Tab-separated table of C-alpha atoms in Angstrom:
chain	number	residue	atom	x	y	z
A	1	MET	CA	16.462	-64.379	-83.378
A	2	SER	CA	15.539	-67.224	-84.775
A	3	VAL	CA	16.796	-70.819	-84.625
A	4	PRO	CA	18.626	-71.753	-87.880
A	5	SER	CA	17.251	-74.620	-89.817
A	6	SER	CA	18.654	-77.473	-91.809
A	7	PRO	CA	19.574	-77.069	-94.652
A	8	GLN	CA	16.345	-77.213	-96.993
A	9	PRO	CA	16.179	-79.679	-100.050
A	10	ARG	CA	16.552	-79.108	-103.721
A	11	GLN	CA	13.259	-80.948	-104.672
A	12	GLY	CA	15.115	-82.919	-107.375
A	13	ASN	CA	17.333	-83.897	-105.357
A	14	ILE	CA	15.408	-85.625	-102.354
A	15	GLY	CA	13.270	-87.717	-104.985
A	16	ARG	CA	16.606	-88.690	-106.551
A	17	ILE	CA	17.826	-89.515	-102.549
A	18	VAL	CA	14.065	-91.399	-101.620
A	19	ALA	CA	14.204	-93.225	-105.610
A	20	ALA	CA	16.983	-94.676	-104.410
A	21	SER	CA	16.646	-95.645	-100.721
A	22	LEU	CA	12.826	-96.891	-101.541
A	23	VAL	CA	14.138	-99.080	-104.558
A	24	GLY	CA	16.764	-100.285	-101.718
A	25	THR	CA	15.316	-101.191	-98.798
A	26	THR	CA	12.001	-102.527	-101.110
A	27	ILE	CA	14.377	-105.540	-102.219
A	28	GLU	CA	16.512	-105.888	-98.328
A	29	TRP	CA	12.097	-106.558	-97.131
A	30	TYR	CA	11.686	-108.272	-100.380
A	31	ASP	CA	14.847	-111.225	-99.222
A	32	PHE	CA	14.314	-111.136	-95.697
A	33	PHE	CA	9.898	-111.558	-95.904
A	34	LEU	CA	10.224	-113.851	-98.127
A	35	TYR	CA	11.604	-116.587	-95.972
A	36	GLY	CA	9.179	-115.465	-93.941
A	37	SER	CA	5.886	-116.618	-96.247
A	38	ALA	CA	7.876	-119.690	-97.625
A	39	ALA	CA	8.397	-120.388	-93.254
A	40	ALA	CA	4.842	-120.596	-93.743
A	41	LEU	CA	4.644	-122.455	-96.991
A	42	VAL	CA	7.483	-124.624	-97.306
A	43	PHE	CA	10.235	-124.839	-95.191
A	44	ASN	CA	8.012	-126.507	-92.450
A	45	THR	CA	7.638	-129.712	-94.842
A	46	LEU	CA	11.340	-129.176	-96.801
A	47	PHE	CA	13.818	-128.718	-93.519
A	48	PHE	CA	12.063	-128.946	-90.730
A	49	PRO	CA	9.828	-132.473	-91.137
A	50	SER	CA	7.155	-133.641	-88.914
A	51	SER	CA	4.495	-135.384	-88.009
A	52	ASP	CA	1.925	-132.232	-86.827
A	53	PRO	CA	2.381	-129.370	-89.120
A	54	LEU	CA	1.717	-127.024	-86.360
A	55	VAL	CA	5.211	-128.780	-84.855
A	56	GLY	CA	7.128	-128.234	-88.469
A	57	THR	CA	5.874	-124.552	-88.982
A	58	LEU	CA	7.096	-123.411	-85.320
A	59	LEU	CA	10.398	-124.855	-86.115
A	60	ALA	CA	10.870	-123.151	-89.287
A	61	PHE	CA	8.918	-119.884	-87.172
A	62	LEU	CA	12.634	-120.551	-84.314
A	63	THR	CA	14.766	-119.886	-87.844
A	64	TYR	CA	12.901	-117.001	-88.850
A	65	ALA	CA	13.372	-115.453	-85.550
A	66	VAL	CA	17.190	-116.282	-85.372
A	67	GLY	CA	17.449	-113.617	-88.054
A	68	PHE	CA	15.347	-111.025	-85.800
A	69	ALA	CA	18.711	-111.984	-83.295
A	70	ALA	CA	20.729	-111.021	-85.474
A	71	ARG	CA	19.506	-107.972	-85.900
A	72	PRO	CA	20.999	-105.455	-83.047
A	73	LEU	CA	24.780	-106.744	-83.378
A	74	GLY	CA	24.387	-106.077	-87.136
A	75	GLY	CA	22.420	-102.279	-85.945
A	76	ILE	CA	25.513	-101.882	-83.441
A	77	VAL	CA	28.148	-103.021	-86.734
A	78	PHE	CA	26.442	-100.885	-88.767
A	79	GLY	CA	25.671	-98.057	-86.701
A	80	HIS	CA	29.022	-97.668	-85.761
A	81	TYR	CA	31.186	-97.354	-89.115
A	82	GLY	CA	27.586	-95.268	-90.356
A	83	ASP	CA	28.495	-92.404	-87.959
A	84	LYS	CA	32.372	-93.086	-88.279
A	85	ILE	CA	32.438	-92.754	-91.701
A	86	GLY	CA	28.890	-92.373	-93.797
A	87	ARG	CA	26.020	-93.417	-94.173
A	88	LYS	CA	26.051	-94.522	-97.678
A	89	LYS	CA	28.801	-97.368	-97.847
A	90	LEU	CA	27.160	-98.899	-95.436
A	91	LEU	CA	23.571	-98.760	-97.570
A	92	VAL	CA	25.660	-100.368	-100.088
A	93	LEU	CA	27.521	-103.398	-98.313
A	94	SER	CA	24.020	-104.232	-96.464
A	95	LEU	CA	22.032	-104.502	-99.623
A	96	LEU	CA	25.328	-107.136	-100.768
A	97	LEU	CA	24.705	-109.106	-97.423
A	98	MET	CA	21.592	-109.435	-97.740
A	99	GLY	CA	20.735	-110.061	-100.967
A	100	GLY	CA	23.990	-112.496	-101.078
A	101	ALA	CA	22.405	-114.809	-98.762
A	102	THR	CA	19.203	-114.448	-99.823
A	103	PHE	CA	20.402	-116.579	-103.538
A	104	ALA	CA	22.419	-118.697	-101.824
A	105	MET	CA	19.234	-120.453	-99.569
A	106	GLY	CA	17.462	-120.865	-102.921
A	107	LEU	CA	20.598	-123.537	-104.294
A	108	LEU	CA	20.097	-125.133	-100.700
A	109	PRO	CA	19.851	-129.063	-100.227
A	110	THR	CA	16.409	-129.364	-98.447
A	111	HIS	CA	16.062	-132.447	-95.178
A	112	ALA	CA	15.730	-134.963	-97.649
A	113	THR	CA	19.259	-134.985	-98.982
A	114	ILE	CA	21.414	-133.716	-96.766
A	115	GLY	CA	19.433	-134.157	-93.386
A	116	VAL	CA	20.096	-132.182	-90.361
A	117	GLY	CA	22.944	-130.231	-92.551
A	118	ALA	CA	19.864	-128.815	-93.830
A	119	PRO	CA	18.250	-126.324	-91.989
A	120	ILE	CA	22.047	-125.891	-90.053
A	121	LEU	CA	22.878	-124.239	-93.160
A	122	LEU	CA	19.026	-122.358	-93.476
A	123	THR	CA	19.738	-121.127	-89.960
A	124	VAL	CA	23.071	-119.938	-90.715
A	125	LEU	CA	22.272	-117.842	-93.641
A	126	ARG	CA	19.095	-116.678	-92.046
A	127	LEU	CA	21.509	-115.102	-89.463
A	128	VAL	CA	23.800	-113.488	-92.064
A	129	GLN	CA	19.905	-111.858	-93.761
A	130	GLY	CA	19.545	-110.681	-89.590
A	131	PHE	CA	23.061	-109.239	-89.367
A	132	ALA	CA	22.476	-106.864	-93.068
A	133	LEU	CA	18.902	-105.620	-91.859
A	134	GLY	CA	19.850	-104.549	-88.539
A	135	GLY	CA	22.503	-102.375	-90.440
A	136	GLU	CA	20.234	-101.346	-93.543
A	137	TRP	CA	17.285	-99.743	-91.484
A	138	GLY	CA	18.673	-97.227	-89.805
A	139	GLY	CA	21.059	-96.394	-92.724
A	140	ALA	CA	17.791	-96.004	-95.409
A	141	ILE	CA	15.892	-93.663	-93.066
A	142	LEU	CA	19.162	-91.408	-92.087
A	143	ILE	CA	20.219	-90.926	-95.747
A	144	VAL	CA	17.020	-89.580	-96.230
A	145	SER	CA	16.166	-87.873	-92.863
A	146	GLU	CA	19.398	-86.252	-93.233
A	147	HIS	CA	18.597	-84.986	-96.288
A	148	GLY	CA	14.863	-83.731	-96.042
A	149	GLY	CA	14.029	-81.065	-94.783
A	150	ASP	CA	12.564	-80.345	-90.847
A	151	LYS	CA	9.269	-79.464	-91.786
A	152	ARG	CA	7.830	-82.426	-95.048
A	153	ARG	CA	11.005	-85.215	-92.840
A	154	GLY	CA	7.267	-87.271	-91.656
A	155	PHE	CA	6.576	-87.428	-95.962
A	156	TRP	CA	10.340	-87.790	-97.175
A	157	ALA	CA	11.153	-90.139	-93.707
A	158	SER	CA	8.261	-92.025	-95.013
A	159	TRP	CA	8.707	-93.891	-98.272
A	160	PRO	CA	11.390	-95.897	-96.935
A	161	GLN	CA	8.892	-97.431	-94.678
A	162	ALA	CA	7.254	-98.134	-97.212
A	163	GLY	CA	10.051	-100.380	-99.039
A	164	ALA	CA	8.818	-102.750	-96.235
A	165	PRO	CA	5.082	-102.968	-97.952
A	166	GLY	CA	6.745	-103.176	-101.202
A	167	GLY	CA	8.908	-105.890	-100.246
A	168	ASN	CA	6.347	-107.954	-98.772
A	169	LEU	CA	3.995	-106.937	-101.532
A	170	LEU	CA	7.148	-108.871	-104.047
A	171	ALA	CA	7.584	-111.459	-102.102
A	172	THR	CA	3.908	-112.573	-101.749
A	173	GLY	CA	3.389	-111.925	-105.372
A	174	VAL	CA	5.555	-114.315	-106.704
A	175	LEU	CA	5.132	-116.729	-104.384
A	176	ALA	CA	1.386	-116.082	-105.141
A	177	LEU	CA	1.836	-116.180	-109.115
A	178	LEU	CA	4.150	-120.306	-108.390
A	179	ALA	CA	1.475	-121.103	-106.429
A	180	ALA	CA	-1.118	-120.404	-109.365
A	181	ILE	CA	0.361	-121.592	-111.868
A	182	GLN	CA	2.097	-124.887	-110.763
A	183	SER	CA	0.776	-128.127	-109.018
A	184	ASP	CA	1.177	-128.296	-105.183
A	185	GLU	CA	4.141	-131.181	-105.745
A	186	ALA	CA	5.605	-128.710	-108.648
A	187	PHE	CA	6.046	-125.521	-106.307
A	188	LEU	CA	7.727	-127.705	-103.156
A	189	ALA	CA	9.700	-129.566	-105.848
A	190	TRP	CA	11.442	-126.864	-107.007
A	191	GLY	CA	8.798	-123.734	-107.518
A	192	TRP	CA	10.056	-121.720	-104.292
A	193	ARG	CA	13.667	-120.985	-104.927
A	194	VAL	CA	13.077	-119.394	-108.127
A	195	PRO	CA	12.256	-115.759	-105.740
A	196	PHE	CA	15.311	-116.349	-104.062
A	197	LEU	CA	17.199	-116.620	-106.746
A	198	LEU	CA	15.558	-113.880	-108.758
A	199	SER	CA	16.784	-112.237	-105.265
A	200	GLY	CA	20.643	-112.231	-107.167
A	201	VAL	CA	19.032	-109.968	-110.368
A	202	LEU	CA	16.835	-107.505	-108.201
A	203	VAL	CA	20.134	-106.873	-105.708
A	204	MET	CA	22.497	-105.877	-109.167
A	205	ILE	CA	19.601	-103.305	-110.237
A	206	GLY	CA	19.637	-102.298	-106.418
A	207	LEU	CA	23.299	-101.285	-106.315
A	208	TRP	CA	23.355	-99.422	-109.066
A	209	ILE	CA	20.962	-97.309	-108.294
A	210	ARG	CA	22.007	-96.919	-104.458
A	211	ILE	CA	25.524	-96.165	-106.202
A	212	SER	CA	24.377	-92.742	-106.938
A	213	VAL	CA	22.957	-91.509	-103.815
A	214	GLU	CA	25.228	-88.468	-102.754
A	215	GLU	CA	26.175	-88.486	-98.943
A	216	SER	CA	23.821	-87.096	-96.057
A	217	PRO	CA	24.631	-83.699	-96.089
A	218	VAL	CA	24.167	-83.211	-92.180
A	219	PHE	CA	26.227	-86.197	-91.309
A	220	LEU	CA	29.298	-84.531	-93.242
A	221	GLU	CA	29.097	-81.058	-91.870
A	222	ALA	CA	29.414	-82.959	-88.232
A	223	GLN	CA	32.123	-84.720	-89.928
A	224	ARG	CA	33.617	-81.584	-91.263
A	225	LYS	CA	33.279	-79.659	-87.298
A	226	ALA	CA	34.638	-83.038	-85.620
A	227	ALA	CA	37.314	-82.146	-87.267
A	228	GLU	CA	38.329	-79.361	-87.092
A	229	GLU	CA	37.689	-79.937	-83.000
A	230	VAL	CA	40.030	-83.463	-83.066
A	231	ALA	CA	42.893	-80.270	-84.465
A	232	LEU	CA	41.725	-78.263	-82.500
A	233	ALA	CA	42.343	-80.192	-79.030
A	234	ALA	CA	45.697	-81.502	-80.838
A	235	GLY	CA	46.981	-77.659	-81.375
A	236	THR	CA	46.079	-77.255	-77.806
A	237	ALA	CA	47.804	-80.477	-76.493
A	238	ALA	CA	50.652	-79.119	-78.635
A	239	LYS	CA	51.013	-75.605	-77.364
A	240	GLY	CA	50.845	-77.708	-72.891
A	241	GLY	CA	47.505	-77.883	-72.068
A	242	VAL	CA	45.206	-80.200	-71.797
A	243	PRO	CA	45.250	-83.326	-73.994
A	244	ALA	CA	42.345	-84.724	-76.102
A	245	VAL	CA	40.143	-87.930	-74.355
A	246	LYS	CA	39.949	-89.878	-77.041
A	247	GLU	CA	35.714	-89.628	-77.795
A	248	GLU	CA	34.155	-93.289	-76.994
A	249	ALA	CA	32.283	-95.377	-79.526
A	250	PRO	CA	28.816	-94.013	-80.986
A	251	VAL	CA	26.977	-97.244	-79.248
A	252	VAL	CA	29.183	-96.624	-75.972
A	253	GLN	CA	27.876	-93.069	-75.677
A	254	VAL	CA	24.524	-93.992	-76.964
A	255	PHE	CA	24.098	-96.387	-74.558
A	256	ARG	CA	25.457	-93.531	-71.519
A	257	LYS	CA	23.886	-90.732	-72.985
A	258	SER	CA	20.551	-91.358	-74.682
A	259	TRP	CA	18.688	-94.360	-72.692
A	260	ARG	CA	15.861	-93.013	-72.548
A	261	GLU	CA	15.377	-92.653	-75.891
A	262	VAL	CA	16.579	-96.448	-76.998
A	263	LEU	CA	13.574	-97.227	-74.801
A	264	VAL	CA	10.666	-94.827	-76.224
A	265	ALA	CA	11.717	-96.181	-79.464
A	266	ILE	CA	11.555	-99.339	-77.790
A	267	GLY	CA	8.563	-99.355	-77.111
A	268	THR	CA	7.468	-96.883	-79.991
A	269	ARG	CA	7.906	-99.968	-82.127
A	270	PHE	CA	6.883	-102.836	-80.159
A	271	GLY	CA	2.938	-102.639	-80.833
A	272	GLU	CA	4.184	-101.910	-84.762
A	273	ASN	CA	6.365	-104.766	-85.118
A	274	VAL	CA	3.958	-107.562	-83.142
A	275	SER	CA	1.434	-106.717	-85.547
A	276	TYR	CA	2.677	-105.899	-88.166
A	277	TYR	CA	3.893	-110.115	-88.182
A	278	ILE	CA	0.869	-111.491	-86.820
A	279	LEU	CA	-0.843	-109.911	-89.973
A	280	THR	CA	1.583	-110.159	-92.654
A	281	ALA	CA	3.372	-114.076	-91.482
A	282	PHE	CA	1.017	-115.433	-88.811
A	283	VAL	CA	-1.830	-115.128	-90.690
A	284	LEU	CA	-0.245	-117.295	-93.228
A	285	VAL	CA	-0.531	-119.679	-91.047
A	286	TYR	CA	-4.534	-119.442	-89.001
A	287	VAL	CA	-5.692	-119.279	-92.808
A	288	THR	CA	-3.656	-122.761	-94.138
A	289	VAL	CA	-3.483	-124.924	-91.263
A	290	HIS	CA	-6.182	-123.408	-88.327
A	291	LEU	CA	-8.550	-122.600	-90.545
A	292	GLU	CA	-7.878	-125.220	-94.113
A	293	LEU	CA	-7.874	-122.732	-96.928
A	294	PRO	CA	-6.231	-122.170	-98.970
A	295	LYS	CA	-2.876	-120.479	-99.322
A	296	SER	CA	-3.639	-118.195	-102.497
A	297	ASP	CA	-6.760	-116.679	-100.249
A	298	ALA	CA	-4.017	-115.875	-97.745
A	299	LEU	CA	-1.630	-114.680	-100.054
A	300	ASN	CA	-3.496	-112.784	-101.917
A	301	ALA	CA	-4.917	-111.515	-98.980
A	302	VAL	CA	-1.859	-109.830	-97.620
A	303	LEU	CA	-1.098	-109.000	-101.676
A	304	ILE	CA	-4.290	-106.249	-101.586
A	305	GLY	CA	-3.113	-105.514	-97.736
A	306	SER	CA	0.032	-104.937	-98.908
A	307	ALA	CA	-0.703	-102.890	-101.636
A	308	VAL	CA	-3.138	-100.472	-99.525
A	309	HIS	CA	-0.491	-100.156	-97.157
A	310	PHE	CA	2.017	-99.236	-99.763
A	311	VAL	CA	0.186	-96.489	-100.576
A	312	THR	CA	-0.869	-95.378	-97.488
A	313	ILE	CA	2.515	-95.258	-95.592
A	314	PRO	CA	3.700	-91.451	-97.018
A	315	LEU	CA	0.348	-90.078	-95.918
A	316	TRP	CA	0.265	-91.104	-92.680
A	317	GLY	CA	4.095	-89.570	-92.590
A	318	ALA	CA	2.557	-86.689	-94.676
A	319	LEU	CA	-0.052	-86.604	-91.683
A	320	SER	CA	2.351	-86.540	-89.073
A	321	ASP	CA	3.971	-83.319	-90.625
A	322	ARG	CA	0.911	-81.428	-89.987
A	323	LEU	CA	-0.169	-83.103	-86.470
A	324	GLY	CA	3.302	-84.191	-85.139
A	325	ARG	CA	4.754	-87.394	-84.876
A	326	ARG	CA	3.073	-88.200	-81.521
A	327	PRO	CA	-0.944	-88.126	-82.745
A	328	VAL	CA	-0.480	-90.098	-85.828
A	329	THR	CA	1.445	-92.840	-84.444
A	330	GLN	CA	-1.535	-93.087	-81.387
A	331	ILE	CA	-3.797	-93.473	-84.037
A	332	GLY	CA	-3.176	-96.862	-84.830
A	333	ALA	CA	-1.787	-98.217	-81.593
A	334	ILE	CA	-5.027	-97.291	-80.231
A	335	GLY	CA	-6.753	-98.473	-83.433
A	336	MET	CA	-4.951	-101.960	-83.282
A	337	VAL	CA	-5.706	-102.674	-79.738
A	338	GLY	CA	-9.064	-102.934	-80.851
A	339	TRP	CA	-8.582	-104.018	-84.139
A	340	ALA	CA	-7.252	-107.606	-82.427
A	341	PHE	CA	-10.127	-108.734	-81.793
A	342	ALA	CA	-11.843	-107.936	-84.538
A	343	PHE	CA	-9.040	-109.038	-86.937
A	344	PHE	CA	-9.932	-113.111	-86.130
A	345	ALA	CA	-13.180	-112.755	-85.985
A	346	LEU	CA	-13.146	-111.964	-89.492
A	347	LEU	CA	-10.855	-114.474	-90.639
A	348	ASP	CA	-13.211	-116.726	-88.819
A	349	THR	CA	-15.916	-116.442	-91.334
A	350	GLU	CA	-13.648	-118.035	-94.060
A	351	SER	CA	-14.544	-115.769	-96.670
A	352	PHE	CA	-11.902	-114.307	-99.021
A	353	PRO	CA	-12.837	-111.210	-99.081
A	354	VAL	CA	-13.730	-110.323	-95.491
A	355	ILE	CA	-10.226	-112.199	-94.574
A	356	ALA	CA	-9.157	-109.721	-97.458
A	357	LEU	CA	-10.333	-106.133	-95.758
A	358	ALA	CA	-9.421	-107.684	-92.365
A	359	VAL	CA	-5.482	-107.838	-93.182
A	360	THR	CA	-6.131	-104.233	-95.032
A	361	VAL	CA	-7.379	-102.155	-92.366
A	362	GLY	CA	-4.940	-103.696	-89.740
A	363	LEU	CA	-2.209	-102.464	-91.907
A	364	LEU	CA	-4.024	-99.258	-92.167
A	365	PHE	CA	-3.364	-99.089	-88.881
A	366	HIS	CA	-0.291	-100.524	-88.743
A	367	GLY	CA	0.661	-97.665	-91.243
A	368	ALA	CA	-0.601	-94.948	-88.816
A	369	MET	CA	2.613	-96.188	-86.567
A	370	TYR	CA	5.013	-97.351	-89.151
A	371	GLY	CA	4.569	-93.671	-91.048
A	372	PRO	CA	5.943	-91.836	-88.833
A	373	GLN	CA	8.119	-93.738	-86.642
A	374	ALA	CA	11.500	-93.111	-89.616
A	375	ALA	CA	11.139	-88.982	-88.640
A	376	PHE	CA	10.126	-89.453	-85.339
A	377	ILE	CA	13.019	-92.160	-84.044
A	378	SER	CA	15.642	-90.178	-86.070
A	379	GLU	CA	14.654	-86.967	-83.974
A	380	MET	CA	15.617	-88.502	-80.865
A	381	PHE	CA	19.219	-88.701	-81.567
A	382	ASP	CA	21.890	-85.715	-82.800
A	383	THR	CA	24.015	-86.919	-85.435
A	384	LYS	CA	27.295	-88.018	-83.939
A	385	VAL	CA	25.240	-90.784	-82.548
A	386	ARG	CA	21.709	-91.002	-84.618
A	387	TYR	CA	23.150	-94.348	-87.177
A	388	SER	CA	23.560	-96.125	-83.780
A	389	GLY	CA	20.776	-95.161	-81.628
A	390	ALA	CA	18.171	-95.292	-84.661
A	391	SER	CA	19.252	-99.270	-85.187
A	392	MET	CA	19.663	-99.836	-81.597
A	393	GLY	CA	16.596	-98.810	-80.662
A	394	SER	CA	14.788	-99.978	-83.332
A	395	GLN	CA	16.279	-102.992	-83.510
A	396	LEU	CA	15.964	-104.413	-80.396
A	397	ALA	CA	12.229	-103.886	-80.550
A	398	SER	CA	12.599	-106.265	-83.138
A	399	ILE	CA	13.985	-108.957	-80.845
A	400	VAL	CA	11.319	-108.754	-78.548
A	401	GLY	CA	8.754	-108.015	-81.239
A	402	GLY	CA	8.535	-108.543	-84.385
A	403	ALA	CA	10.961	-112.267	-83.593
A	404	LEU	CA	9.134	-113.555	-80.907
A	405	ALA	CA	5.500	-112.711	-82.564
A	406	PRO	CA	4.853	-115.886	-84.683
A	407	LEU	CA	6.459	-118.083	-82.602
A	408	ILE	CA	3.845	-116.530	-79.414
A	409	ALA	CA	1.064	-116.980	-82.006
A	410	VAL	CA	1.969	-119.929	-83.443
A	411	GLU	CA	2.015	-121.956	-79.742
A	412	LEU	CA	-1.327	-119.790	-78.787
A	413	LEU	CA	-3.112	-121.521	-81.207
A	414	LYS	CA	-1.763	-124.713	-80.209
A	415	ASP	CA	-2.187	-125.004	-76.946
A	416	TYR	CA	-5.619	-122.747	-77.033
A	417	ASP	CA	-7.059	-124.455	-80.215
A	418	SER	CA	-8.632	-120.164	-80.168
A	419	SER	CA	-7.664	-117.296	-81.251
A	420	LEU	CA	-9.202	-115.507	-78.626
A	421	PRO	CA	-5.103	-115.325	-76.566
A	422	VAL	CA	-3.353	-114.143	-79.807
A	423	SER	CA	-5.956	-111.106	-79.884
A	424	ILE	CA	-4.954	-110.374	-76.162
A	425	TYR	CA	-1.401	-110.557	-76.751
A	426	LEU	CA	-1.369	-108.265	-80.060
A	427	SER	CA	-3.370	-106.062	-78.731
A	428	ALA	CA	-1.840	-105.646	-74.764
A	429	ALA	CA	1.443	-105.071	-77.880
A	430	ALA	CA	-0.360	-102.316	-79.164
A	431	LEU	CA	-1.592	-100.531	-75.424
A	432	VAL	CA	2.516	-100.896	-74.994
A	433	THR	CA	2.946	-98.270	-77.445
A	434	VAL	CA	-0.384	-96.286	-76.161
A	435	VAL	CA	1.787	-95.878	-73.516
A	436	THR	CA	5.171	-95.324	-74.573
A	437	VAL	CA	4.095	-92.582	-76.967
A	438	TRP	CA	2.405	-90.834	-74.349
A	439	VAL	CA	4.967	-90.251	-72.559
A	440	ALA	CA	7.443	-89.774	-75.186
A	441	LYS	CA	7.817	-85.496	-76.213
A	442	GLU	CA	6.671	-85.224	-80.194
A	443	THR	CA	9.909	-84.024	-81.791
A	444	ARG	CA	8.448	-82.816	-84.970
A	445	GLY	CA	10.324	-79.889	-87.019
A	446	ARG	CA	13.289	-80.474	-84.885
A	447	ASP	CA	16.519	-79.326	-86.104
A	448	LEU	CA	19.054	-82.447	-87.112
A	449	THR	CA	22.145	-80.343	-87.343
A	450	ARG	CA	21.759	-79.022	-83.982
A	451	ASP	CA	21.957	-81.096	-80.525
A	452	GLY	CA	19.316	-82.136	-79.061
A	453	LEU	CA	15.902	-81.485	-78.690
A	454	VAL	CA	16.453	-77.747	-79.028
A	455	GLY	CA	14.423	-77.224	-82.978
A	456	SER	CA	11.724	-79.985	-82.021
A	457	ILE	CA	7.625	-77.744	-81.425
A	458	PRO	CA	8.367	-75.287	-78.536
A	459	ALA	CA	6.536	-75.443	-75.775
A	460	PRO	CA	3.771	-72.928	-75.069
A	461	PRO	CA	6.350	-69.460	-72.862
A	462	ALA	CA	5.553	-69.771	-69.000
A	463	PRO	CA	2.490	-67.117	-67.813
A	464	VAL	CA	4.378	-63.799	-67.102
A	465	PRO	CA	3.553	-61.950	-64.224
A	466	ALA	CA	1.616	-58.911	-64.225
A	467	ASP	CA	3.904	-57.108	-61.912
A	468	SER	CA	6.888	-58.222	-64.264
A	469	ARG	CA	5.372	-57.334	-67.397
A	470	ALA	CA	4.053	-53.778	-65.674
A	471	GLU	CA	7.918	-53.659	-64.781
A	472	SER	CA	9.039	-54.700	-68.590
A	473	VAL	CA	6.854	-51.454	-70.140
A	474	LYS	CA	8.566	-49.220	-67.515
A	475	ASP	CA	11.690	-50.269	-68.527
A	476	SER	CA	10.904	-49.702	-72.301
A	477	ALA	CA	9.521	-47.186	-72.067
A	478	ARG	CA	12.957	-45.549	-69.837
A	479	LEU	CA	14.903	-46.899	-73.177
A	480	GLY	CA	12.806	-45.185	-75.374
A	481	GLY	CA	11.450	-48.932	-76.995
């Protein structure tokens, strides 16, 4: 008897869902990464003035890390309500919060105007950004994963992942354009505000697209079944049976029953998260402060790498539909273990084409980890707790990985005046992902409408002893089989 699989999507329907999710995540990541680029290039002097450029940059990256600290809280709150009332409503709210905070940053007075109040206000808005993004990622990947079918989920779910390089491409591109057409004085005086204010326009576009998205059919079916179970339990209680037990909050269920999956999600994301922020945020500091090259070199290198990254992430996702989530992730993680050392050696050549190559190849390895990740983590959890579980695993990894990566890298560079400790740190982080994925279960092909991993790729059947096969043949003969 075959196991029923989740409904396969209509091509036009899934295409619209993917487009809406990609546009929304691109805008939210634009907002988030804009802060990281600004922290490396202008916030260190405008909001954290210091005689030592690396100290000012370190303080700016501290507020950058604060945004990551708020992401698990966003994951808990958005995950709880996303598992209760649906994915779509929470995606609209996250976009509004993120866009509003980013737009407000463009209006902030600097340290020269109001003193210590400037970095405080900046930090508060960064917290709002982190809270919103903590809820965005889980909802965006789930609404696509749950609309997509079992066979091509890796490909479809990787498109919201492409929103990260898409947003970084947009943020870096706007900053690079302004840096190219403005003097350094004009850029520091007012030019840096333009990309933040532009967020207001982008959010309106994103909302118009995202409101048209249909709710996840997998969630709606799970909600229908849950309502039937509640009605049945209420009827039983009314007849004098056992009273219905109140269901625990999704986040409580996750930590009670799915804590292993949360740990696997954290380990899977750890190397990916650390590598991404070193390749795209710390590289700006390394090239402009340590190598003393023009900031246009660093921005354009990230721009080229992000363009290739954007195109190749869905290709890695598609490959995971053929080979499995684990093998493709391992390609990226093992590649990053070695590339961590080649990366800085190439940067030290101070040649722009070589720097661009270093960033691009690094992001290719990152994409192999990142592309399958949406489907991989989605498939680890059951529908009732999927938003909470995926969000918590992802966002806890962001605290220990992405939040600290630029800080640790800057501190290592400041203390040792060498890239070697940073390379060791990056390689060790990728090794964590190698080990985690090695021991994880394959999830490719899981039917998301069923609890447990019953729909994942089945293990090969155990060998049947010869005596048992002989008895089976005799029984079949007696029954006329």
